[in-house]
mmCIF file of C-alpha atoms in Angstrom:
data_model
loop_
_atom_site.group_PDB
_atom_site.id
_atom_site.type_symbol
_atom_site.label_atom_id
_atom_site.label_comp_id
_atom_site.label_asym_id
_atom_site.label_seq_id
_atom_site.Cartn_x
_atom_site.Cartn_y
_atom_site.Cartn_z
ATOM 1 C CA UNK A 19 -129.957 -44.727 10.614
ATOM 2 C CA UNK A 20 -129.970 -48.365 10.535
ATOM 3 C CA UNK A 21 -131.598 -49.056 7.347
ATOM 4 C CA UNK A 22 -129.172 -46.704 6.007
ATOM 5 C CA UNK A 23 -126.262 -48.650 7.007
ATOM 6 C CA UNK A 24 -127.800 -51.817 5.235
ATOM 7 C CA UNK A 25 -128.573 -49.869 2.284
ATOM 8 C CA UNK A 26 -125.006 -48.696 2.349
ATOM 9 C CA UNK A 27 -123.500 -52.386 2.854
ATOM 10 C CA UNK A 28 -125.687 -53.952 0.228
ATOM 11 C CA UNK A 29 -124.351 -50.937 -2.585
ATOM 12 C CA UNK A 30 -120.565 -51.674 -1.388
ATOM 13 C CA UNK A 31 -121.584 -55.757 -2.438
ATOM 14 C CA UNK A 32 -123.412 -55.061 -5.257
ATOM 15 C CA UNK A 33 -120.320 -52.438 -6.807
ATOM 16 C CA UNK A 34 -118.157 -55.217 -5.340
ATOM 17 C CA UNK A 35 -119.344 -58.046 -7.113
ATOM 18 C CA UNK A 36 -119.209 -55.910 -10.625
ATOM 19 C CA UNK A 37 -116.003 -55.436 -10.058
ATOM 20 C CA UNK A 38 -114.589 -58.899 -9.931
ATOM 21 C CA UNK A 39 -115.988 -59.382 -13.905
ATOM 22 C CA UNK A 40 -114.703 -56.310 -15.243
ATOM 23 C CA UNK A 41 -110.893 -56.144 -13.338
ATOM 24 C CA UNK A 42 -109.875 -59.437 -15.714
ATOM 25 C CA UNK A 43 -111.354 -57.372 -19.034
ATOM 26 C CA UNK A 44 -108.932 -54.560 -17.592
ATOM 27 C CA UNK A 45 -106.005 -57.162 -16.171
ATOM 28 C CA UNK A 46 -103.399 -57.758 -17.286
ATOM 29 C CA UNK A 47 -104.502 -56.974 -21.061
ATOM 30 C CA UNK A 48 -104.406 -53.711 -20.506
ATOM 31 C CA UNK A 49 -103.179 -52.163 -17.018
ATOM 32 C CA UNK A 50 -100.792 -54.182 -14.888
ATOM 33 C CA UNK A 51 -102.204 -54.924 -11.509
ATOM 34 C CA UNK A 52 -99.482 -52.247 -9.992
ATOM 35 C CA UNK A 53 -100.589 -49.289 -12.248
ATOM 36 C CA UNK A 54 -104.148 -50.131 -11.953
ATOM 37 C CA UNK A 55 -104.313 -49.802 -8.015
ATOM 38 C CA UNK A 56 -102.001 -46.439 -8.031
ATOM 39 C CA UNK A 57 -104.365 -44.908 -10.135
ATOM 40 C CA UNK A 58 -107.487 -46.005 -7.812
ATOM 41 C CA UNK A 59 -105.666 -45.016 -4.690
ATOM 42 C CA UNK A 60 -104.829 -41.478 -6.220
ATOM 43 C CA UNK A 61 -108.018 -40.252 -7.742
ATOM 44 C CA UNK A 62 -109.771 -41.537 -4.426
ATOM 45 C CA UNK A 63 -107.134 -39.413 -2.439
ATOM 46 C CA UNK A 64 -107.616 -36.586 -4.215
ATOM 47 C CA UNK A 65 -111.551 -36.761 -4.728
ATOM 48 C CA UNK A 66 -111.664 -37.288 -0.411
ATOM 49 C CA UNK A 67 -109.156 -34.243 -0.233
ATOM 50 C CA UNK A 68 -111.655 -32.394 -2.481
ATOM 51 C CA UNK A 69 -114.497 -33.342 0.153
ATOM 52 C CA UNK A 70 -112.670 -31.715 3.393
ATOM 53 C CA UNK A 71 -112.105 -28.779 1.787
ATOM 54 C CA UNK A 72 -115.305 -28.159 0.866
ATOM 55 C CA UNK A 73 -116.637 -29.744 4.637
ATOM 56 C CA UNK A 74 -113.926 -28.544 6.896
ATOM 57 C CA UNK A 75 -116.344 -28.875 10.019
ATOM 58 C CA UNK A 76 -114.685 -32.367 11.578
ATOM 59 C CA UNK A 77 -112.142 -32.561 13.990
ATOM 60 C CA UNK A 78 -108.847 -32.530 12.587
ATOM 61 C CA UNK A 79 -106.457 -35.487 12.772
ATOM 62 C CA UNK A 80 -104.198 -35.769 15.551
ATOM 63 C CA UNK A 81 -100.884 -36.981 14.197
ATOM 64 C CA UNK A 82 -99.498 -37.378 17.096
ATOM 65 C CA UNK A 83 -101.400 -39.582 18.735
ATOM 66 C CA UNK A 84 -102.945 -41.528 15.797
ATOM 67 C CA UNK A 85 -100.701 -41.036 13.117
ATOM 68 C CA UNK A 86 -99.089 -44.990 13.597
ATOM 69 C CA UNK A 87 -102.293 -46.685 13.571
ATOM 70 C CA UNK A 88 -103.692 -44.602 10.487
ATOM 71 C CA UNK A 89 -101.012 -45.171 8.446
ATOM 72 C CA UNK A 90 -101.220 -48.973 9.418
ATOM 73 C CA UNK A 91 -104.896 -48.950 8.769
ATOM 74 C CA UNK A 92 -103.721 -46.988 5.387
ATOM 75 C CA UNK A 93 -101.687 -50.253 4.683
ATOM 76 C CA UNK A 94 -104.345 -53.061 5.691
ATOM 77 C CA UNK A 95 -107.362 -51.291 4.018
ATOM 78 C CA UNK A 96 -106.244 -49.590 0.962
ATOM 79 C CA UNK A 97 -102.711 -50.142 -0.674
ATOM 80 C CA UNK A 98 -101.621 -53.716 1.024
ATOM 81 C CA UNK A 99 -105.340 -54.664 0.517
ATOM 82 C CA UNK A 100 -105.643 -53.597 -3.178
ATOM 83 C CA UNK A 101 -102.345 -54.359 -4.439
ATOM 84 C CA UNK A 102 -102.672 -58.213 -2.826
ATOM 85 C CA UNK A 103 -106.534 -58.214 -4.081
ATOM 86 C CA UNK A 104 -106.099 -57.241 -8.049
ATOM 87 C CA UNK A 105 -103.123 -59.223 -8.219
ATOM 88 C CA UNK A 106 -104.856 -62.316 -7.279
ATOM 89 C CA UNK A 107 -107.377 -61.700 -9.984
ATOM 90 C CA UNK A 108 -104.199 -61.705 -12.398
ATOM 91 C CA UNK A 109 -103.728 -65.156 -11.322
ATOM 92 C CA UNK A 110 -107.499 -66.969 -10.499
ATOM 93 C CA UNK A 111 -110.902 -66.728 -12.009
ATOM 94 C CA UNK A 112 -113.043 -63.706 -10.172
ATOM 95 C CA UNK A 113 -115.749 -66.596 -8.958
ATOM 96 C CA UNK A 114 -112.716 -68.027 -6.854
ATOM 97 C CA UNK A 115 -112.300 -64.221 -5.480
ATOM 98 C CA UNK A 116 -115.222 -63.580 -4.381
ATOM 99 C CA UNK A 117 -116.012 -66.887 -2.617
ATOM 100 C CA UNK A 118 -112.595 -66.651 -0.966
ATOM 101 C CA UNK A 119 -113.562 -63.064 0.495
ATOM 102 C CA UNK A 120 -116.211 -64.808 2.457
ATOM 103 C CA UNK A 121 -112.870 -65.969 4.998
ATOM 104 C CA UNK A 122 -113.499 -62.074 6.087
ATOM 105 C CA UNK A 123 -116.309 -62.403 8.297
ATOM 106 C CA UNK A 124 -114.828 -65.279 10.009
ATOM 107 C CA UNK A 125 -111.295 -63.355 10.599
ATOM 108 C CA UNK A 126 -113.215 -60.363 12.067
ATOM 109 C CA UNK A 127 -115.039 -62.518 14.667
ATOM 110 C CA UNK A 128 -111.388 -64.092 15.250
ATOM 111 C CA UNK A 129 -109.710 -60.702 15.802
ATOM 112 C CA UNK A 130 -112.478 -59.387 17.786
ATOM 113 C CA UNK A 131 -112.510 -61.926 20.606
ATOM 114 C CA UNK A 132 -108.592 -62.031 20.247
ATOM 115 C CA UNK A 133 -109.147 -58.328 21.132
ATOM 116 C CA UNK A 134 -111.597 -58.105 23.523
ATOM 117 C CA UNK A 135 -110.782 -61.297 25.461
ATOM 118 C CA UNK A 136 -114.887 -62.579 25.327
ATOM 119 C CA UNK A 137 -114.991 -66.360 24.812
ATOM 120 C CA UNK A 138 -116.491 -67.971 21.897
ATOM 121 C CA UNK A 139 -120.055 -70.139 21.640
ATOM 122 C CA UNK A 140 -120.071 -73.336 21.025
ATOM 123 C CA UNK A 141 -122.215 -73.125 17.759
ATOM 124 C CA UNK A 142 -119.849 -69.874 16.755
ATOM 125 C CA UNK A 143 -116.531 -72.578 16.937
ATOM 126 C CA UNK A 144 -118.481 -74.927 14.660
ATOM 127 C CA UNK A 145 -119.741 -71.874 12.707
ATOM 128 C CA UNK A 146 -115.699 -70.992 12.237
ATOM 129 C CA UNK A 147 -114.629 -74.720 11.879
ATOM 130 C CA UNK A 148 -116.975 -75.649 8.806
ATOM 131 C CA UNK A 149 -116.135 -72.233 6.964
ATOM 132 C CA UNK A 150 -112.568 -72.475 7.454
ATOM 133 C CA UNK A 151 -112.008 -75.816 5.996
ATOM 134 C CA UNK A 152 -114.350 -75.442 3.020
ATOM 135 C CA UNK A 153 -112.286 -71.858 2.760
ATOM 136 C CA UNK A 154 -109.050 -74.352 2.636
ATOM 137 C CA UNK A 155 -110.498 -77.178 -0.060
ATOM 138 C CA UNK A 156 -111.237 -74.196 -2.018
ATOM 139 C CA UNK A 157 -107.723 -73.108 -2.489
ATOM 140 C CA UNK A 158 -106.275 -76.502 -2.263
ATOM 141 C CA UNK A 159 -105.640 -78.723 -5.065
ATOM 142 C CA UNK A 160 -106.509 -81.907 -3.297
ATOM 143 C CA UNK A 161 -109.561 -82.994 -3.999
ATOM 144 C CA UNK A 162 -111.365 -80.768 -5.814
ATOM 145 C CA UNK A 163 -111.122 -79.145 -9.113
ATOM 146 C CA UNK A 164 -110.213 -75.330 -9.281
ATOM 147 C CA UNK A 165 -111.115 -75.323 -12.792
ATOM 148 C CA UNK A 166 -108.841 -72.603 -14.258
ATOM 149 C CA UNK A 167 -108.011 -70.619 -11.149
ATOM 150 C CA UNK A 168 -104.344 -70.728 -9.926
ATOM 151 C CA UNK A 169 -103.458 -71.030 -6.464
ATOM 152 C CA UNK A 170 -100.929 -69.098 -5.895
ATOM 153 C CA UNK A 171 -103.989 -66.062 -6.529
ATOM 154 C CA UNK A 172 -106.555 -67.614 -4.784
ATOM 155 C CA UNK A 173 -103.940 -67.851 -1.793
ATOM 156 C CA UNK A 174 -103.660 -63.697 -2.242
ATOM 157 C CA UNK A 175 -107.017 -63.255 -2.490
ATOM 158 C CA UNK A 176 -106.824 -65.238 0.901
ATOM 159 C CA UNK A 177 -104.123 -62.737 2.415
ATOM 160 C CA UNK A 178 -105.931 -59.931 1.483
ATOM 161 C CA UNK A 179 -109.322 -60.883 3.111
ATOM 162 C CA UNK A 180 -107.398 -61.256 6.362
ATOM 163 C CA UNK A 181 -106.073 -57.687 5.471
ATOM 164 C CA UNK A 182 -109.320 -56.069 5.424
ATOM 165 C CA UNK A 183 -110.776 -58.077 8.348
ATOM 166 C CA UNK A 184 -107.634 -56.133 10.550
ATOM 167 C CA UNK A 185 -108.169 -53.409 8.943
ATOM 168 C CA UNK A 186 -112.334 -53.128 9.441
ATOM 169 C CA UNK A 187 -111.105 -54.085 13.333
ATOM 170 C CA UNK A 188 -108.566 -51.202 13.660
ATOM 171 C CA UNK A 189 -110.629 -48.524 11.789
ATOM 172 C CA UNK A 190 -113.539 -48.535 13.840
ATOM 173 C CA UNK A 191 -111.816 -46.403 16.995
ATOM 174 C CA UNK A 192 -110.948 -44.030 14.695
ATOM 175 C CA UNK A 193 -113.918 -43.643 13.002
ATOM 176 C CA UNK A 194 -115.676 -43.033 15.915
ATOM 177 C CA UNK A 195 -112.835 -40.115 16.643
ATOM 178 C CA UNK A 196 -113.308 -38.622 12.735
ATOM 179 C CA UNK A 197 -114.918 -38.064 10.410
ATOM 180 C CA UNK A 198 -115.334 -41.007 7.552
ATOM 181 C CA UNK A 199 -114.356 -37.877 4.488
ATOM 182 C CA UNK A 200 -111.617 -36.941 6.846
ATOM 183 C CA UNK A 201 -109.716 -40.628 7.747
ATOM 184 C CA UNK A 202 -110.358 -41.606 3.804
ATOM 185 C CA UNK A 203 -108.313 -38.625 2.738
ATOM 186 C CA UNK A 204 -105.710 -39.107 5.504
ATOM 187 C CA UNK A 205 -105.169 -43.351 4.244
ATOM 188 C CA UNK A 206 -105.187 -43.051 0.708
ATOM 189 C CA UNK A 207 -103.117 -39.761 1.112
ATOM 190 C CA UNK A 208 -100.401 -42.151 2.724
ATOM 191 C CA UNK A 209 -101.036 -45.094 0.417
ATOM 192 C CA UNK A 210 -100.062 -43.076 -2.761
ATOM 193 C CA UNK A 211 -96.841 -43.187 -1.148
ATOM 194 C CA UNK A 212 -97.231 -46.656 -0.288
ATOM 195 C CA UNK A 213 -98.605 -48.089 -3.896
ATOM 196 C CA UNK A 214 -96.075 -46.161 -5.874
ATOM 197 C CA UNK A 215 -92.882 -48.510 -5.677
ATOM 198 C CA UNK A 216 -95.484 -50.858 -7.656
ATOM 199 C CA UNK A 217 -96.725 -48.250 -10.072
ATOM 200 C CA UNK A 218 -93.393 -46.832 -11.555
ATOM 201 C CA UNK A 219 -92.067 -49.925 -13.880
ATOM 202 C CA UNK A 220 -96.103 -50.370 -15.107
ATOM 203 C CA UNK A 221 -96.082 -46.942 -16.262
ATOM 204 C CA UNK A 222 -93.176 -46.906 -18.539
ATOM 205 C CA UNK A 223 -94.768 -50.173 -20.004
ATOM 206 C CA UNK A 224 -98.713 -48.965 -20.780
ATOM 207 C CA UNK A 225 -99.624 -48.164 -23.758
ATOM 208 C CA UNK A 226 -102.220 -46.118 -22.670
ATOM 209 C CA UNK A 227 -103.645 -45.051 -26.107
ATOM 210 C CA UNK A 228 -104.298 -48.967 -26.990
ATOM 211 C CA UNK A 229 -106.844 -48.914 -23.909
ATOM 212 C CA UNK A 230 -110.443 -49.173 -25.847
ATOM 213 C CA UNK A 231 -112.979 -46.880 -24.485
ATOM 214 C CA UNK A 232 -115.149 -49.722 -23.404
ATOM 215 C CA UNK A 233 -112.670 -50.546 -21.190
ATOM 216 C CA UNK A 234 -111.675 -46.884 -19.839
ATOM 217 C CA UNK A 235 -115.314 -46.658 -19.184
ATOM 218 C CA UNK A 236 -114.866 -49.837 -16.761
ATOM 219 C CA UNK A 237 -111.398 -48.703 -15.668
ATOM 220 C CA UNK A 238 -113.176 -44.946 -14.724
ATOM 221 C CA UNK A 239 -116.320 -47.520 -12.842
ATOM 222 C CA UNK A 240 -113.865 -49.025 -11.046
ATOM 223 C CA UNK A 241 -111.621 -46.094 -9.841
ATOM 224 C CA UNK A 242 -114.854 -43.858 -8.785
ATOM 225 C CA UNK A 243 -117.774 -46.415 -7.468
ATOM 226 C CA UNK A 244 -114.953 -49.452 -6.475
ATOM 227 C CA UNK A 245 -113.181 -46.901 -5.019
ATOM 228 C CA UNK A 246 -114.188 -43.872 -3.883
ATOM 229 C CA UNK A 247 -118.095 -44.428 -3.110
ATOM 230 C CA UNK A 248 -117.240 -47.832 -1.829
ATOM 231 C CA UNK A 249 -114.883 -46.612 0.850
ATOM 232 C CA UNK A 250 -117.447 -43.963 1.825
ATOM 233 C CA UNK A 251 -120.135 -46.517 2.215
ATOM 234 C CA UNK A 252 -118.193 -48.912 4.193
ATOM 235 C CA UNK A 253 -116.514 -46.196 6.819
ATOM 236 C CA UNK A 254 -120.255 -44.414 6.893
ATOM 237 C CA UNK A 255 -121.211 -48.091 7.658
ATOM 238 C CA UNK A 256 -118.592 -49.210 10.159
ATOM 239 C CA UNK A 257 -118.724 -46.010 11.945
ATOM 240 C CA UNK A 258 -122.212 -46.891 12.367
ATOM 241 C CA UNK A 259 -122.525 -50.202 13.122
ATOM 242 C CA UNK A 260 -119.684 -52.929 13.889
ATOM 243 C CA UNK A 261 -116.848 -54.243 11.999
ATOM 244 C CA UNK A 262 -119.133 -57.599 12.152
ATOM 245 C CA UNK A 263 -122.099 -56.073 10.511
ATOM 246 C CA UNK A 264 -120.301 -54.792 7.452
ATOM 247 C CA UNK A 265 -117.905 -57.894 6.862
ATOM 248 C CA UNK A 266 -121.534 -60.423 7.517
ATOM 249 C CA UNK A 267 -122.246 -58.749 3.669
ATOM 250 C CA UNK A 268 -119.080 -59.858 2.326
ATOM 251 C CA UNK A 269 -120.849 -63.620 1.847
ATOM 252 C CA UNK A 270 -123.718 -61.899 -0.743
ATOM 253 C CA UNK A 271 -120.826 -60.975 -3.100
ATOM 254 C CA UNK A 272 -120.167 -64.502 -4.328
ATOM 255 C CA UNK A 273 -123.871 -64.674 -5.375
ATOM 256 C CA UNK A 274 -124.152 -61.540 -6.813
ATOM 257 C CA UNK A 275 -120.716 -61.446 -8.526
ATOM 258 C CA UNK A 276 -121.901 -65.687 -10.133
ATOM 259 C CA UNK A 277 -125.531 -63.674 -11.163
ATOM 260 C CA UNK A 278 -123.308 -61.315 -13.208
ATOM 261 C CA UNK A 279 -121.162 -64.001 -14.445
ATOM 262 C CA UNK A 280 -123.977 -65.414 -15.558
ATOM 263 C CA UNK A 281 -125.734 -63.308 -17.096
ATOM 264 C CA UNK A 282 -122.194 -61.787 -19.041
ATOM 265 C CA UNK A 283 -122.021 -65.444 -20.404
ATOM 266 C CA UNK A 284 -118.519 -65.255 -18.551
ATOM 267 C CA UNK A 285 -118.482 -68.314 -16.666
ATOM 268 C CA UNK A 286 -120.726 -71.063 -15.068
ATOM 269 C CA UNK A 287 -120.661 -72.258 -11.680
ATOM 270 C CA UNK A 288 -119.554 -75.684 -11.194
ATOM 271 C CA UNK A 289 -121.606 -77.792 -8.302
ATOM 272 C CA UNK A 290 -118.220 -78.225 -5.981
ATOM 273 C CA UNK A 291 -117.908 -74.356 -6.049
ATOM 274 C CA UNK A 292 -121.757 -74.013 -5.135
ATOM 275 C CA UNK A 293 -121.768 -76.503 -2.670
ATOM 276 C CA UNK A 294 -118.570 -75.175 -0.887
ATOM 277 C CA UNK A 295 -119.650 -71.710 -0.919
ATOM 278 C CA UNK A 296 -123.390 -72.507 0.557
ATOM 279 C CA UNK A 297 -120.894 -74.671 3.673
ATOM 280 C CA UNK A 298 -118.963 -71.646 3.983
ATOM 281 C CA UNK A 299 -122.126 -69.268 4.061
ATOM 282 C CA UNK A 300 -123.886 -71.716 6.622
ATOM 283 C CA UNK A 301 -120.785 -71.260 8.742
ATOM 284 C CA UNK A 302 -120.270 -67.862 8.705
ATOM 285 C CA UNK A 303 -124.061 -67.447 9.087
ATOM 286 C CA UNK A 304 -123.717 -69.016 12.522
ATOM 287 C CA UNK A 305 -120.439 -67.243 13.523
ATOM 288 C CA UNK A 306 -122.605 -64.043 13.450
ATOM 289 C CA UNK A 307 -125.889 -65.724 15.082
ATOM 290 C CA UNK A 308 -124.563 -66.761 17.999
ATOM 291 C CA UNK A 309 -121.531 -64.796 18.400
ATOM 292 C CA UNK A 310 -121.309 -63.244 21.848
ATOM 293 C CA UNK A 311 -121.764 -59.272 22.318
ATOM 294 C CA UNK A 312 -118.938 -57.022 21.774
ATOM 295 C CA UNK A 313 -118.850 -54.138 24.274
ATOM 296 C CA UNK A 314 -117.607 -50.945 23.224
ATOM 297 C CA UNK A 315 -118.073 -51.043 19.538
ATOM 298 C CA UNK A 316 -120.943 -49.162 19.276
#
């Protein structure tokens, strides 16, 4: 089961890092941010709906009990998370997106000892120091060169890591109560509700017949691997491991997602960029080494 899980992880990167070159072909040429994420959010919904029927062997939801926390877990993970996410790529280059994600892994560890009351290490605060600030000159404009990014995305990008690090916190009690088909269908369900405010002026505005098919064939990527396989990955992963494990992968994207740059002649890496993203790595690295054991996880 365990090399499964890292199997799992490394395919939610990898379709990760894709995705941060081919939302700006999409965005906003083509689909506005708003009308973009409703349409992930929906066919996701629909395709998890599609999997419960046909495996209607897990417990059902209790609605009750959990219906608060889903729906906020519907909020952090999928709509909040995606709407804040793609419209920071509007604004800021996808390099600065995925380098900024790596402030994930160092929010879970903060929410998880907030949590579960367990004292930090010594090297785990230095660990959290030296990512944060290299996290902060990467979105600030004081001494250092954001090439063509914009702030005010890269400082979304920054809200919604902290959105998923809740979120990857919060979903792992109930994804050791259900099943991962089952709580998938339940949050995007809700977040079609959720997304649509955002959806409804973009709509009336697309010209959908203008969309080249090279680009609905990277719009279609997106809304089935990006969205729907990804999810599945992550809650098989989280409900497997710890919120830790799966957000330690979040620091591979920026090197995957500057290979495909790369190698799409999109973009080069500038040295500043490489040298604060190999700080931040180095600190989240030992955030997760010597980070203390969290009971009840598991």
């Amino acid at each position: 089961m365990k090399y499964k899980v890292h199997v799992a992880l490394f395919l939610v990167t990898l379709f990760y890092a894709i995705l941060f070159s081919f939302a700006g072909q999409i965005m906003p040429d083509y689909l506005d941010p708003g009308i973009f994420v409703w349409m992930r959010i929906v066919v996701a919904a629909l395709l998890f709906y599609g999997l419960v029927k046909l495996k209607n062997k897990s417990p059902r939801i209790d609605w009750k009990k959990d219906g608060k926390e889903i729906a906020l877990c519907a909020f952090l993970g999928t709509s909040g998370n995606m709407l804040l996410f793609f419209y920071g790529l509007r604004y800021t280059l996808p390099i600065n997106g995925a380098v900024l994600m790596l402030c994930t892994p160092i929010m879970v560890a903060i929410i998880e000892h907030m949590t579960y009351k367990i004292p930090p290490k010594t090297l785990q605060v230095i660990g959290l120091l030296l990512a944060s600030v290299c996290s902060f000159l990467l979105i600030s404009n004081r001494g250092i060169s954001i090439a063509q990014g914009d702030v005010f995305g890269d400082i979304l990008i920054a809200i919604n890591a902290a959105f998923y690090a809740f979120y990857l916190v919060r979903v792992k009690p109930l994804l050791n109560k259900y099943s991962p088909n089952r709580l998938n269908s339940a949050t995007f369900g809700i977040s079609v509700l959720y997304a649509l405010p955002f959806a409804i002026w973009p709509a009336f505005h697309t010209d959908f017949s203008a969309i080249p098919m090279d680009i609905w064939i990277k719009i279609i990527y997106i809304l089935f691997f990006t969205t729907f396989v990804v999810y599945q990955l992550n809650a098989f992963a989280v409900k497997n491991s710890t919120p830790q494990l799966a957000a330690i992968y979040i620091y591979l994207q920026p090197v995957l997602a500057g290979l495909i740059a790369i190698l799409l002649n999109r973009e080069p890496f500038s040295m500043r960029k490489v040298m604060l993203a190999i700080l931040i790595i180095c600190g989240v690295w030992l955030v997760n080494k010597y980070k203390p054991k969290l009971m009840g996880l598991r």
